């Protein structure tokens, strides 16, 4: 891992590629509830939905769609379909942050933004 860290060019510590696969109802493990995952779906496939069950949201999940989601906080799923589809999932794992001694991101607070805005104006 030490050899990879100097050339790793992502804020995310992990990436997965899922091809032609359904994603059953789940919450992601090994992350933090305040961290956002980024999902990109590509391919040639019929109409598909990305479901965020706790919020009652059904998002159109067409080819080229990008979704940012707190996957460790929200139950979500994607059904299987006929066609060719790939999902590139970018996410962070708490154990990787700890192993490489990168500080963990905490929940943002409005005072953090206000402080940064004040500093930018001076």
mmCIF file of C-alpha atoms in Angstrom:
data_model
loop_
_atom_site.group_PDB
_atom_site.id
_atom_site.type_symbol
_atom_site.label_atom_id
_atom_site.label_comp_id
_atom_site.label_asym_id
_atom_site.label_seq_id
_atom_site.Cartn_x
_atom_site.Cartn_y
_atom_site.Cartn_z
ATOM 1 C CA UNK A 1 0.000 0.000 0.000
ATOM 2 C CA UNK A 2 2.876 2.393 0.714
ATOM 3 C CA UNK A 3 3.914 2.170 -2.958
ATOM 4 C CA UNK A 4 0.422 3.085 -4.158
ATOM 5 C CA UNK A 5 -0.289 6.020 -1.821
ATOM 6 C CA UNK A 6 2.012 8.562 -3.522
ATOM 7 C CA UNK A 7 0.280 8.022 -6.879
ATOM 8 C CA UNK A 8 -3.317 7.506 -5.673
ATOM 9 C CA UNK A 9 -5.216 10.377 -7.279
ATOM 10 C CA UNK A 10 -8.595 10.123 -5.596
ATOM 11 C CA UNK A 11 -10.164 11.415 -2.399
ATOM 12 C CA UNK A 12 -11.795 7.997 -2.163
ATOM 13 C CA UNK A 13 -9.882 5.103 -0.652
ATOM 14 C CA UNK A 14 -11.666 2.399 -2.652
ATOM 15 C CA UNK A 15 -13.302 1.716 -5.998
ATOM 16 C CA UNK A 16 -15.399 -1.211 -7.215
ATOM 17 C CA UNK A 17 -16.726 -2.111 -10.645
ATOM 18 C CA UNK A 18 -19.962 -4.083 -10.776
ATOM 19 C CA UNK A 19 -21.147 -5.470 -14.110
ATOM 20 C CA UNK A 20 -24.691 -6.633 -14.952
ATOM 21 C CA UNK A 21 -25.550 -7.112 -11.332
ATOM 22 C CA UNK A 22 -28.505 -6.377 -9.100
ATOM 23 C CA UNK A 23 -27.769 -4.708 -5.800
ATOM 24 C CA UNK A 24 -30.165 -6.018 -3.140
ATOM 25 C CA UNK A 25 -31.515 -3.819 -0.362
ATOM 26 C CA UNK A 26 -28.591 -2.838 1.888
ATOM 27 C CA UNK A 27 -26.573 -0.213 3.727
ATOM 28 C CA UNK A 28 -22.876 -0.081 2.961
ATOM 29 C CA UNK A 29 -20.489 -1.290 5.641
ATOM 30 C CA UNK A 30 -17.062 -0.022 6.716
ATOM 31 C CA UNK A 31 -17.758 3.629 5.975
ATOM 32 C CA UNK A 32 -19.077 6.508 8.016
ATOM 33 C CA UNK A 33 -22.598 7.829 7.816
ATOM 34 C CA UNK A 34 -21.387 11.311 6.866
ATOM 35 C CA UNK A 35 -19.240 10.139 3.944
ATOM 36 C CA UNK A 36 -20.654 10.318 0.438
ATOM 37 C CA UNK A 37 -20.142 7.530 -2.075
ATOM 38 C CA UNK A 38 -20.178 8.367 -5.783
ATOM 39 C CA UNK A 39 -21.774 5.960 -8.244
ATOM 40 C CA UNK A 40 -21.550 6.176 -12.053
ATOM 41 C CA UNK A 41 -23.593 3.852 -14.233
ATOM 42 C CA UNK A 42 -22.748 3.251 -17.891
ATOM 43 C CA UNK A 43 -23.866 0.867 -20.597
ATOM 44 C CA UNK A 44 -26.761 0.026 -22.870
ATOM 45 C CA UNK A 45 -29.776 -1.103 -20.902
ATOM 46 C CA UNK A 46 -33.516 -0.405 -20.541
ATOM 47 C CA UNK A 47 -35.112 1.856 -17.935
ATOM 48 C CA UNK A 48 -33.758 1.254 -14.440
ATOM 49 C CA UNK A 49 -34.300 2.838 -11.016
ATOM 50 C CA UNK A 50 -32.033 3.469 -8.055
ATOM 51 C CA UNK A 51 -34.141 3.168 -4.909
ATOM 52 C CA UNK A 52 -33.444 4.979 -1.634
ATOM 53 C CA UNK A 53 -36.009 3.165 0.475
ATOM 54 C CA UNK A 54 -35.834 5.175 3.702
ATOM 55 C CA UNK A 55 -36.603 8.367 1.796
ATOM 56 C CA UNK A 56 -39.147 6.804 -0.567
ATOM 57 C CA UNK A 57 -37.118 7.982 -3.578
ATOM 58 C CA UNK A 58 -36.930 6.221 -6.947
ATOM 59 C CA UNK A 59 -34.274 7.846 -9.134
ATOM 60 C CA UNK A 60 -34.023 7.243 -12.878
ATOM 61 C CA UNK A 61 -30.733 5.388 -13.267
ATOM 62 C CA UNK A 62 -30.064 5.932 -16.955
ATOM 63 C CA UNK A 63 -26.643 5.354 -18.563
ATOM 64 C CA UNK A 64 -24.310 8.194 -17.575
ATOM 65 C CA UNK A 65 -26.092 8.933 -14.283
ATOM 66 C CA UNK A 66 -23.915 9.963 -11.336
ATOM 67 C CA UNK A 67 -25.308 9.647 -7.804
ATOM 68 C CA UNK A 68 -23.704 10.879 -4.577
ATOM 69 C CA UNK A 69 -25.158 9.031 -1.617
ATOM 70 C CA UNK A 70 -24.413 8.461 2.054
ATOM 71 C CA UNK A 71 -24.471 4.698 1.447
ATOM 72 C CA UNK A 72 -23.610 3.853 5.052
ATOM 73 C CA UNK A 73 -26.568 5.888 6.284
ATOM 74 C CA UNK A 74 -29.334 5.094 3.773
ATOM 75 C CA UNK A 75 -30.856 1.782 2.684
ATOM 76 C CA UNK A 76 -30.671 1.529 -1.104
ATOM 77 C CA UNK A 77 -30.980 -0.953 -3.954
ATOM 78 C CA UNK A 78 -30.831 -1.405 -7.719
ATOM 79 C CA UNK A 79 -32.797 -4.151 -9.440
ATOM 80 C CA UNK A 80 -31.325 -6.423 -12.100
ATOM 81 C CA UNK A 81 -32.132 -5.806 -15.777
ATOM 82 C CA UNK A 82 -31.487 -7.251 -19.209
ATOM 83 C CA UNK A 83 -28.765 -5.354 -21.008
ATOM 84 C CA UNK A 84 -25.174 -4.374 -20.512
ATOM 85 C CA UNK A 85 -24.543 -2.189 -17.469
ATOM 86 C CA UNK A 86 -21.547 -1.333 -15.344
ATOM 87 C CA UNK A 87 -21.465 0.675 -12.142
ATOM 88 C CA UNK A 88 -18.274 2.361 -10.974
ATOM 89 C CA UNK A 89 -18.570 2.882 -7.219
ATOM 90 C CA UNK A 90 -16.162 5.187 -5.395
ATOM 91 C CA UNK A 91 -16.202 5.084 -1.596
ATOM 92 C CA UNK A 92 -14.099 5.378 1.550
ATOM 93 C CA UNK A 93 -13.350 2.712 4.127
ATOM 94 C CA UNK A 94 -12.612 3.672 7.695
ATOM 95 C CA UNK A 95 -10.062 0.859 8.156
ATOM 96 C CA UNK A 96 -8.002 2.122 5.187
ATOM 97 C CA UNK A 97 -7.923 5.645 6.646
ATOM 98 C CA UNK A 98 -6.750 4.261 9.973
ATOM 99 C CA UNK A 99 -4.116 1.989 8.375
ATOM 100 C CA UNK A 100 -2.512 4.816 6.391
ATOM 101 C CA UNK A 101 -2.992 7.272 9.272
ATOM 102 C CA UNK A 102 -5.143 9.707 7.308
ATOM 103 C CA UNK A 103 -7.409 11.728 9.628
ATOM 104 C CA UNK A 104 -11.066 10.749 9.464
ATOM 105 C CA UNK A 105 -13.512 13.309 8.103
ATOM 106 C CA UNK A 106 -16.089 14.383 10.634
ATOM 107 C CA UNK A 107 -19.621 15.671 10.158
ATOM 108 C CA UNK A 108 -19.532 19.188 8.678
ATOM 109 C CA UNK A 109 -21.000 21.988 10.740
ATOM 110 C CA UNK A 110 -22.297 25.357 9.551
ATOM 111 C CA UNK A 111 -19.690 27.127 11.711
ATOM 112 C CA UNK A 112 -16.945 25.466 9.613
ATOM 113 C CA UNK A 113 -18.359 27.046 6.462
ATOM 114 C CA UNK A 114 -18.893 30.443 8.116
ATOM 115 C CA UNK A 115 -15.299 30.453 9.405
ATOM 116 C CA UNK A 116 -13.968 29.610 5.923
ATOM 117 C CA UNK A 117 -16.102 32.319 4.313
ATOM 118 C CA UNK A 118 -14.863 34.917 6.804
ATOM 119 C CA UNK A 119 -11.239 33.955 6.145
ATOM 120 C CA UNK A 120 -11.782 34.226 2.362
ATOM 121 C CA UNK A 121 -13.237 37.713 2.696
ATOM 122 C CA UNK A 122 -10.278 39.108 4.648
#
